[in-house]
Tab-separated table of C-alpha atoms (C1' of nucleotides) in Angstrom:
chain	number	residue	atom	x	y	z
A	577	MET	CA	9.488	2.528	11.372
A	578	ALA	CA	12.804	2.315	12.995
A	579	LEU	CA	11.858	-0.555	15.122
A	580	CYS	CA	14.633	-2.760	16.179
A	581	ALA	CA	16.556	-3.100	13.039
A	582	ALA	CA	19.561	-3.302	15.226
A	583	ALA	CA	18.208	-6.227	17.094
A	584	ASN	CA	17.849	-8.024	13.855
A	585	PRO	CA	21.098	-7.360	12.146
A	586	ARG	CA	21.314	-10.742	10.610
A	587	PRO	CA	19.210	-11.600	7.650
A	588	LEU	CA	17.478	-14.744	8.576
A	589	PRO	CA	18.202	-17.270	5.860
A	590	SER	CA	20.792	-20.002	5.804
A	591	LEU	CA	18.207	-22.489	6.733
A	592	ALA	CA	17.646	-22.836	3.090
A	593	GLU	CA	21.085	-22.837	1.605
A	594	SER	CA	22.247	-25.949	3.228
A	595	LYS	CA	19.232	-27.771	2.062
A	596	ALA	CA	19.315	-26.274	-1.338
A	597	ALA	CA	22.753	-27.658	-1.802
A	598	SER	CA	21.320	-31.099	-1.698
A	599	HIS	CA	18.806	-31.344	-4.436
A	600	SER	CA	17.173	-33.886	-2.315
A	601	PHE	CA	13.805	-32.319	-2.800
A	602	SER	CA	12.215	-31.956	-6.128
A	603	ILE	CA	9.616	-29.492	-6.983
A	604	GLU	CA	7.443	-32.392	-7.893
A	605	SER	CA	7.518	-33.647	-4.406
A	606	ILE	CA	6.536	-30.282	-3.230
A	607	LEU	CA	4.108	-29.592	-5.949
A	608	GLY	CA	2.159	-32.677	-6.406
A	609	LEU	CA	2.107	-34.517	-3.214
A	610	ASP	CA	1.880	-31.818	-0.761
A	611	SER	CA	-1.792	-31.712	-0.321
A	612	LYS	CA	-1.660	-31.081	3.335
A	613	LYS	CA	-3.320	-27.918	4.320
A	614	GLU	CA	-0.681	-27.330	6.878
A	615	LYS	CA	-0.930	-23.610	6.593
A	616	SER	CA	2.213	-21.654	6.725
A	617	PRO	CA	2.289	-20.407	10.269
A	618	THR	CA	0.235	-17.375	9.673
A	619	ILE	CA	1.858	-14.518	11.371
A	620	PRO	CA	-0.438	-12.375	13.366
A	621	PRO	CA	-0.241	-8.831	12.157
A	622	ALA	CA	0.988	-6.318	14.628
A	623	ARG	CA	-1.570	-3.899	15.962
A	624	PRO	CA	0.540	-1.000	16.980
A	625	TRP	CA	-2.434	1.178	17.451
A	626	THR	CA	-3.768	-0.855	20.320
A	627	ASP	CA	-3.170	0.210	23.816
A	628	PRO	CA	0.379	-0.691	24.719
A	629	CYS	CA	-0.599	-1.172	28.305
A	630	ARG	CA	-2.983	-3.886	27.509
A	631	PRO	CA	-1.880	-7.354	28.553
A	632	LEU	CA	-0.414	-9.424	25.801
A	633	GLY	CA	-1.628	-12.771	24.713
A	634	GLU	CA	0.498	-15.759	24.065
A	635	ASP	CA	0.807	-14.792	20.479
A	636	GLY	CA	2.453	-11.625	21.526
A	637	ASN	CA	-0.496	-9.567	20.570
A	638	PRO	CA	-2.452	-7.696	23.121
A	639	CYS	CA	-5.436	-9.662	24.125
A	640	LEU	CA	-8.767	-8.142	24.225
A	641	SER	CA	-10.938	-8.556	27.131
A	642	ILE	CA	-14.366	-8.907	25.788
A	643	PRO	CA	-15.851	-10.990	28.465
A	644	LEU	CA	-19.161	-11.505	26.884
A	645	LEU	CA	-18.002	-13.713	24.107
A	646	PRO	CA	-18.045	-17.432	24.212
A	647	SER	CA	-14.588	-18.720	24.891
A	648	GLY	CA	-12.748	-20.002	21.939
A	649	SER	CA	-13.833	-17.107	19.869
A	650	LEU	CA	-11.056	-14.832	20.733
A	651	LEU	CA	-9.288	-14.844	17.445
A	652	PRO	CA	-8.985	-11.492	15.867
A	653	HIS	CA	-10.572	-12.552	12.705
A	654	PRO	CA	-13.928	-11.817	11.284
A	655	GLY	CA	-15.891	-14.924	11.766
A	656	ASN	CA	-19.273	-16.394	12.099
A	657	TYR	CA	-19.447	-16.030	15.765
A	658	PRO	CA	-21.959	-13.645	17.147
A	659	LEU	CA	-20.396	-10.250	17.249
A	660	PRO	CA	-20.671	-8.097	20.308
A	661	GLU	CA	-22.398	-5.517	18.243
A	662	GLU	CA	-25.486	-6.497	20.082
A	663	ARG	CA	-24.128	-5.237	23.261
A	664	ILE	CA	-23.759	-1.813	21.798
A	665	LEU	CA	-27.299	-1.679	20.728
A	666	LYS	CA	-28.707	-3.155	23.827
A	667	CYS	CA	-27.028	-1.005	26.348
A	668	GLU	CA	-26.864	2.071	24.289
A	669	LYS	CA	-28.564	4.310	26.666
A	670	TYR	CA	-26.613	3.240	29.676
A	671	VAL	CA	-23.268	3.670	28.080
A	672	SER	CA	-21.442	6.897	27.611
A	673	ALA	CA	-20.394	8.034	24.202
A	674	SER	CA	-16.729	7.710	24.958
A	675	GLU	CA	-17.293	4.289	26.304
A	676	ARG	CA	-19.076	3.292	23.176
A	677	PHE	CA	-16.263	4.755	21.188
A	678	SER	CA	-13.546	2.872	22.916
A	679	PHE	CA	-15.565	-0.240	22.708
A	680	LYS	CA	-15.811	0.238	19.027
A	681	ARG	CA	-12.095	0.586	18.810
A	682	GLU	CA	-11.731	-2.645	20.631
A	683	LEU	CA	-14.170	-4.235	18.341
A	684	SER	CA	-12.153	-3.103	15.386
A	685	TRP	CA	-9.068	-4.516	16.837
A	686	TYR	CA	-10.929	-7.640	17.602
A	687	ARG	CA	-11.749	-7.888	13.993
A	688	GLY	CA	-8.139	-7.240	13.209
A	689	ARG	CA	-8.399	-3.863	11.689
A	690	ARG	CA	-7.293	-0.412	12.686
A	691	PRO	CA	-10.262	1.672	13.606
A	692	ARG	CA	-11.109	3.889	10.731
A	693	THR	CA	-9.658	7.315	11.186
A	694	ALA	CA	-12.054	10.175	10.821
A	695	PHE	CA	-10.155	13.131	9.532
A	696	THR	CA	-11.407	16.529	10.468
A	697	ARG	CA	-12.452	18.987	7.863
A	698	ASN	CA	-9.380	21.019	8.465
A	699	GLN	CA	-7.045	18.093	8.244
A	700	ILE	CA	-8.478	17.129	4.918
A	701	GLU	CA	-8.264	20.641	3.673
A	702	VAL	CA	-4.607	20.861	4.457
A	703	LEU	CA	-3.894	17.470	3.000
A	704	GLU	CA	-5.690	18.406	-0.182
A	705	ASN	CA	-3.732	21.602	-0.414
A	706	VAL	CA	-0.464	19.816	-0.137
A	707	PHE	CA	-1.613	17.157	-2.511
A	708	ARG	CA	-2.321	19.689	-5.157
A	709	VAL	CA	1.251	20.846	-5.026
A	710	ASN	CA	2.900	17.559	-4.335
A	711	SER	CA	1.144	14.277	-4.530
A	712	TYR	CA	4.236	12.363	-3.532
A	713	PRO	CA	5.420	13.948	-0.326
A	714	GLY	CA	8.599	12.441	1.000
A	715	ILE	CA	9.026	11.209	4.509
A	716	ASP	CA	10.157	14.601	5.696
A	717	VAL	CA	7.068	16.346	4.454
A	718	ARG	CA	4.866	13.609	5.803
A	719	GLU	CA	6.421	13.856	9.220
A	720	ASP	CA	5.961	17.556	9.190
A	721	LEU	CA	2.350	17.192	8.234
A	722	ALA	CA	1.864	14.597	10.888
A	723	ARG	CA	3.163	16.923	13.515
A	724	LYS	CA	1.142	19.823	12.339
A	725	LEU	CA	-2.071	17.944	11.898
A	726	ASN	CA	-1.609	15.851	14.950
A	727	LEU	CA	-1.835	12.618	13.042
A	728	GLU	CA	0.426	9.638	12.766
A	729	GLU	CA	2.746	9.726	9.801
A	730	ASP	CA	1.302	6.438	8.726
A	731	ARG	CA	-2.153	7.924	8.388
A	732	ILE	CA	-0.676	10.586	6.164
A	733	GLN	CA	1.033	8.109	3.958
A	734	ILE	CA	-2.063	6.042	3.573
A	735	TRP	CA	-4.071	9.118	2.879
A	736	PHE	CA	-1.822	10.102	0.003
A	737	GLN	CA	-1.900	6.604	-1.326
A	738	ASN	CA	-5.629	6.542	-1.360
A	739	ARG	CA	-5.781	10.012	-2.739
A	740	ARG	CA	-3.585	9.111	-5.663
A	741	ALA	CA	-5.706	6.090	-6.328
A	742	LYS	CA	-8.773	8.243	-6.288
A	743	LEU	CA	-7.254	10.663	-8.731
A	744	LYS	CA	-6.326	7.889	-11.022
A	745	ARG	CA	-9.774	6.457	-10.843
A	746	SER	CA	-11.224	9.755	-11.817
A	747	HIS	CA	-8.848	9.954	-14.731
A	748	ARG	CA	-9.946	6.608	-15.928
A	749	GLU	CA	-13.515	7.655	-15.621
A	750	SER	CA	-13.107	10.836	-17.536
A	751	GLN	CA	-11.196	8.986	-20.174
A	752	PHE	CA	-13.990	6.579	-20.467
A	753	LEU	CA	-16.419	9.401	-20.821
A	754	MET	CA	-14.291	10.932	-23.525
A	755	VAL	CA	-14.307	7.709	-25.461
A	756	LYS	CA	-18.009	7.458	-25.166
A	757	LYS	CA	-18.433	11.014	-26.220
A	758	ASN	CA	-16.198	10.565	-29.209
A	759	LEU	CA	-18.055	7.499	-30.232
A	760	ASN	CA	-21.273	9.338	-29.957
A	761	THR	CA	-20.224	12.358	-31.936
A	762	ASN	CA	-18.367	10.533	-34.639
A	763	LEU	CA	-20.046	7.287	-35.247
A	764	PRO	CA	-23.738	7.685	-35.364
A	765	LYS	CA	-24.814	9.499	-38.359
B	1359	MET	CA	-0.780	15.861	-14.124
B	1360	ALA	CA	-4.104	16.496	-14.141
B	1361	LEU	CA	-5.234	14.709	-17.103
B	1362	CYS	CA	-7.825	17.283	-17.782
B	1363	ALA	CA	-9.102	18.437	-14.538
B	1364	ALA	CA	-11.896	20.015	-16.438
B	1365	ALA	CA	-13.289	16.730	-17.494
B	1366	ASN	CA	-13.110	15.563	-13.975
B	1367	PRO	CA	-16.579	15.005	-12.661
B	1368	ARG	CA	-15.568	16.239	-9.279
B	1369	PRO	CA	-13.227	19.092	-9.847
B	1370	LEU	CA	-10.798	19.899	-7.138
B	1371	PRO	CA	-11.153	23.084	-5.221
B	1372	SER	CA	-9.263	25.957	-6.666
B	1373	LEU	CA	-5.759	26.642	-5.677
B	1374	ALA	CA	-6.500	30.115	-4.447
B	1375	GLU	CA	-9.175	28.938	-2.192
B	1376	SER	CA	-6.941	26.407	-0.638
B	1377	LYS	CA	-4.018	28.681	-0.135
B	1378	ALA	CA	-6.161	31.076	1.747
B	1379	ALA	CA	-7.287	28.310	3.947
B	1380	SER	CA	-3.930	26.996	5.011
B	1381	HIS	CA	-3.252	29.544	7.600
B	1382	SER	CA	-1.396	27.594	10.170
B	1383	PHE	CA	1.589	26.743	8.019
B	1384	SER	CA	2.641	27.390	4.510
B	1385	ILE	CA	3.040	24.719	1.968
B	1386	GLU	CA	6.312	26.247	1.006
B	1387	SER	CA	7.612	25.738	4.445
B	1388	ILE	CA	6.768	22.140	4.211
B	1389	LEU	CA	8.119	21.590	0.789
B	1390	GLY	CA	11.189	23.673	1.252
B	1391	LEU	CA	12.706	21.489	3.878
B	1392	ASP	CA	13.811	18.772	1.628
B	1393	SER	CA	17.449	18.625	0.838
B	1394	LYS	CA	18.284	15.262	-0.513
B	1395	LYS	CA	20.970	14.630	-2.990
B	1396	GLU	CA	20.155	14.488	-6.615
B	1397	LYS	CA	19.877	11.076	-8.060
B	1398	SER	CA	22.064	9.781	-10.769
B	1399	PRO	CA	20.529	9.507	-14.218
B	1400	THR	CA	18.234	6.586	-14.434
B	1401	ILE	CA	18.472	4.043	-17.124
B	1402	PRO	CA	15.006	3.301	-18.329
B	1403	PRO	CA	14.115	-0.293	-17.641
B	1404	ALA	CA	12.825	-2.521	-20.326
B	1405	ARG	CA	9.100	-3.103	-20.436
B	1406	PRO	CA	8.867	-6.432	-22.160
B	1407	TRP	CA	5.268	-6.870	-21.229
B	1408	THR	CA	4.063	-3.845	-23.085
B	1409	ASP	CA	2.555	-4.313	-26.435
B	1410	PRO	CA	5.379	-4.814	-28.899
B	1411	CYS	CA	3.331	-3.275	-31.614
B	1412	ARG	CA	3.148	-0.047	-29.802
B	1413	PRO	CA	5.337	2.706	-31.151
B	1414	LEU	CA	8.596	3.194	-29.380
B	1415	GLY	CA	9.610	6.345	-27.650
B	1416	GLU	CA	12.972	7.956	-28.005
B	1417	ASP	CA	14.235	5.978	-25.123
B	1418	GLY	CA	13.511	2.809	-26.978
B	1419	ASN	CA	10.669	1.904	-24.729
B	1420	PRO	CA	7.177	1.661	-26.013
B	1421	CYS	CA	5.339	4.780	-25.267
B	1422	LEU	CA	1.952	4.625	-23.860
B	1423	SER	CA	-0.618	5.882	-26.164
B	1424	ILE	CA	-3.522	7.473	-24.514
B	1425	PRO	CA	-4.767	9.213	-27.547
B	1426	LEU	CA	-8.097	10.243	-26.349
B	1427	LEU	CA	-7.114	13.099	-24.189
B	1428	PRO	CA	-6.530	16.614	-25.290
B	1429	SER	CA	-2.879	17.161	-25.968
B	1430	GLY	CA	-0.974	18.687	-23.156
B	1431	SER	CA	-2.787	16.701	-20.583
B	1432	LEU	CA	-1.014	13.463	-21.028
B	1433	LEU	CA	1.015	13.248	-17.917
B	1434	PRO	CA	-0.374	11.761	-14.799
B	1435	HIS	CA	-0.010	14.278	-12.103
B	1436	PRO	CA	-2.572	16.134	-10.115
B	1437	GLY	CA	-2.699	19.823	-10.225
B	1438	ASN	CA	-3.748	22.595	-12.435
B	1439	TYR	CA	-0.340	23.530	-13.667
B	1440	PRO	CA	0.798	22.713	-17.165
B	1441	LEU	CA	3.338	20.094	-18.005
B	1442	PRO	CA	5.509	18.611	-15.337
B	1443	GLU	CA	8.761	19.577	-16.965
B	1444	GLU	CA	7.632	23.083	-16.838
B	1445	ARG	CA	6.622	22.702	-13.289
B	1446	ILE	CA	10.004	21.435	-12.341
B	1447	LEU	CA	11.669	24.402	-13.923
B	1448	LYS	CA	9.212	26.921	-12.723
B	1449	CYS	CA	8.681	25.936	-9.183
B	1450	GLU	CA	12.119	24.656	-8.500
B	1451	LYS	CA	12.194	26.170	-5.095
B	1452	TYR	CA	8.984	24.604	-3.975
B	1453	VAL	CA	9.853	21.243	-5.272
B	1454	SER	CA	12.153	19.036	-3.342
B	1455	ALA	CA	14.624	16.694	-4.876
B	1456	SER	CA	12.618	13.789	-3.680
B	1457	GLU	CA	9.659	15.222	-5.440
B	1458	ARG	CA	11.554	15.525	-8.670
B	1459	PHE	CA	12.602	11.993	-8.147
B	1460	SER	CA	9.107	10.827	-7.585
B	1461	PHE	CA	8.112	12.572	-10.702
B	1462	LYS	CA	10.483	10.338	-12.559
B	1463	ARG	CA	8.854	7.376	-11.017
B	1464	GLU	CA	5.509	8.582	-12.032
B	1465	LEU	CA	6.666	9.059	-15.517
B	1466	SER	CA	8.004	5.582	-15.620
B	1467	TRP	CA	4.955	3.892	-14.366
B	1468	TYR	CA	3.031	5.868	-16.775
B	1469	ARG	CA	5.255	4.495	-19.484
B	1470	GLY	CA	4.036	1.146	-18.405
B	1471	ARG	CA	3.952	-0.631	-15.159
B	1472	ARG	CA	3.456	-4.325	-15.439
B	1473	PRO	CA	-0.105	-5.197	-14.688
B	1474	ARG	CA	-0.415	-6.734	-11.305
B	1475	THR	CA	-0.268	-10.486	-11.482
B	1476	ALA	CA	-3.024	-12.316	-9.737
B	1477	PHE	CA	-1.711	-15.652	-8.618
B	1478	THR	CA	-4.099	-18.496	-8.318
B	1479	ARG	CA	-4.689	-20.206	-5.056
B	1480	ASN	CA	-2.804	-23.191	-6.248
B	1481	GLN	CA	0.164	-21.228	-7.453
B	1482	ILE	CA	0.459	-19.571	-4.110
B	1483	GLU	CA	0.174	-22.811	-2.316
B	1484	VAL	CA	3.020	-24.265	-4.273
B	1485	LEU	CA	5.142	-21.200	-3.872
B	1486	GLU	CA	4.540	-21.214	-0.151
B	1487	ASN	CA	5.476	-24.843	0.040
B	1488	VAL	CA	8.720	-24.223	-1.722
B	1489	PHE	CA	9.376	-21.146	0.352
B	1490	ARG	CA	9.072	-23.096	3.513
B	1491	VAL	CA	11.857	-25.328	2.377
B	1492	ASN	CA	13.954	-22.817	0.545
B	1493	SER	CA	13.406	-19.120	0.699
B	1494	TYR	CA	16.272	-18.417	-1.666
B	1495	PRO	CA	15.645	-20.629	-4.667
B	1496	GLY	CA	18.300	-20.443	-7.340
B	1497	ILE	CA	17.641	-19.702	-10.929
B	1498	ASP	CA	17.228	-23.378	-11.740
B	1499	VAL	CA	14.518	-23.918	-9.200
B	1500	ARG	CA	12.800	-20.731	-10.245
B	1501	GLU	CA	12.856	-21.743	-13.857
B	1502	ASP	CA	11.436	-25.060	-12.939
B	1503	LEU	CA	8.691	-23.473	-10.931
B	1504	ALA	CA	7.965	-21.068	-13.707
B	1505	ARG	CA	7.478	-23.903	-16.132
B	1506	LYS	CA	5.351	-25.880	-13.781
B	1507	LEU	CA	3.201	-23.049	-12.613
B	1508	ASN	CA	2.984	-21.488	-15.997
B	1509	LEU	CA	4.431	-18.210	-14.812
B	1510	GLU	CA	7.363	-16.147	-15.922
B	1511	GLU	CA	10.515	-16.734	-13.976
B	1512	ASP	CA	10.539	-13.059	-13.154
B	1513	ARG	CA	7.225	-13.317	-11.371
B	1514	ILE	CA	8.637	-16.092	-9.276
B	1515	GLN	CA	11.693	-14.134	-8.375
B	1516	ILE	CA	9.696	-11.133	-7.355
B	1517	TRP	CA	7.352	-13.301	-5.397
B	1518	PHE	CA	10.184	-14.707	-3.356
B	1519	GLN	CA	11.623	-11.293	-2.813
B	1520	ASN	CA	8.347	-9.984	-1.517
B	1521	ARG	CA	7.785	-13.094	0.509
B	1522	ARG	CA	11.103	-12.713	2.234
B	1523	ALA	CA	10.313	-9.114	2.992
B	1524	LYS	CA	7.032	-10.137	4.495
B	1525	LEU	CA	8.683	-12.725	6.667
B	1526	LYS	CA	11.199	-10.250	7.841
B	1527	ARG	CA	8.523	-7.735	8.630
B	1528	SER	CA	6.697	-10.236	10.711
B	1529	HIS	CA	9.837	-11.030	12.615
B	1530	ARG	CA	10.392	-7.407	13.376
B	1531	GLU	CA	6.850	-7.076	14.532
B	1532	SER	CA	6.898	-9.999	16.839
B	1533	GLN	CA	10.166	-8.826	18.253
B	1534	PHE	CA	8.633	-5.492	18.913
B	1535	LEU	CA	5.717	-7.071	20.633
B	1536	MET	CA	8.037	-9.136	22.744
B	1537	VAL	CA	9.772	-6.036	23.945
B	1538	LYS	CA	6.479	-4.462	24.725
B	1539	LYS	CA	5.381	-7.526	26.565
B	1540	ASN	CA	8.477	-7.572	28.672
B	1541	LEU	CA	8.008	-3.968	29.514
B	1542	ASN	CA	4.506	-4.686	30.568
B	1543	THR	CA	5.305	-7.640	32.745
B	1544	ASN	CA	8.314	-6.142	34.418
B	1545	LEU	CA	7.625	-2.507	34.835
B	1546	PRO	CA	4.112	-1.798	35.812
B	1547	LYS	CA	2.639	-1.698	39.228
C	403	DT	C1'	-25.331	3.312	-0.784
C	404	DT	C1'	-21.314	5.771	-1.447
C	405	DA	C1'	-16.915	7.456	-0.294
C	406	DT	C1'	-12.861	6.325	1.567
C	407	DA	C1'	-9.657	4.386	5.426
C	408	DA	C1'	-7.290	0.224	5.908
C	409	DT	C1'	-5.150	-4.046	4.328
C	410	DA	C1'	-2.405	-7.107	1.431
C	411	DT	C1'	0.690	-7.739	-1.898
C	412	DA	C1'	2.804	-7.356	-6.802
C	413	DA	C1'	5.899	-4.190	-9.014
C	414	DT	C1'	9.543	-0.665	-9.130
C	415	DC	C1'	13.522	1.842	-7.790
C	416	DT	C1'	17.954	2.867	-5.231
C	417	DC	C1'	21.560	1.052	-3.166
D	1144	DG	C1'	18.926	-9.079	-2.728
D	1145	DA	C1'	17.342	-5.713	0.852
D	1146	DG	C1'	14.594	-1.977	1.868
D	1147	DA	C1'	11.547	1.524	0.944
D	1148	DT	C1'	7.877	2.993	-1.647
D	1149	DT	C1'	4.362	2.639	-5.146
D	1150	DA	C1'	0.234	0.934	-7.628
D	1151	DT	C1'	-3.546	-1.831	-7.362
D	1152	DA	C1'	-7.246	-4.779	-5.852
D	1153	DT	C1'	-10.149	-5.681	-2.040
D	1154	DT	C1'	-12.370	-5.229	2.283
D	1155	DA	C1'	-14.895	-2.929	5.456
D	1156	DT	C1'	-16.599	1.245	7.876
D	1157	DT	C1'	-19.390	5.491	8.107
DNA sequence: TTATAATATAATCTC
DNA sequence: GAGATTATATTATT
């Protein structure tokens, strides 16, 4: 992502160095005493997949307009509040498929997660084909794939990551089976 | 490389089958594009965390012994082709430099990647507290932390490195969102 | 329920 | 040390 690296040419620090010079704080003081829960200002994750035209909230993230929720429950975090799922079920028959779909996307965002991508059969086929030849495609290959499959490059990268993990898992499993098999054939009389 | 694809419970589709299927673009065309410079010879890093009793490879590093697999299937790479060295030689033209590079990486993690450390809640809390005050702790502070948190100094160092990266990422993201926001408030209508 | 897309982050590698 | 990328563990969706 070539975001605005230029806008941020200066590595942040320096706040620390000056302080560090004075050993005025000991780890003890930080370690032991600091029992405040004062969370580090949790940075809201960016949701680049959300509609860029949507109005932004004060946090800089797009705010969702889900009018049916009790106020104060707008945080994009899975919680205990009643989820709007209900609405989907209730109004099912009065709501078009695409409407339901986009609502679901909003819901996902609301929960703070990119809506799960559903790859088509063809997309998967191509990805698998490439994977067989090269399970570590570089950025260039990924971009190319993205173009050709009409997917974001990020989806491609994630796909390969997960695919490698899957392969590894299966290796572990077959190894395990081998062990078991060997134990069975060799040990028991 | 396919640690025995045969033993794999869910064998991958055959290569032939897949090639036939990828009509729209050839894998070669994708793979052929890469023209990055060759990397300089890599010095194998030490793997102090591997079992010292394990036999050492020619490079002086412990080699991983995964004795249970049929010989010839020891290298972790998907595919139905033989050994990776061979593949590199054979398929040179289909394999980009970056791919050869990533093969090296694979090989090295195979030799032994440090098992992922799972920090405790308390350890993280302390680290975060220190980070807030000083995101570039010197070796002395790190050593101190290591002692107190019962972690290796190296873990601490890496943690701070990753933590700084995370912070930076979040800055970039919020900057990006700011830009977007400004575009939204100024342009539309 | 299972398979797998997405997330978070520890570890690794090049520079 | 930064930056990019990877492996890995987990979560959550279909």
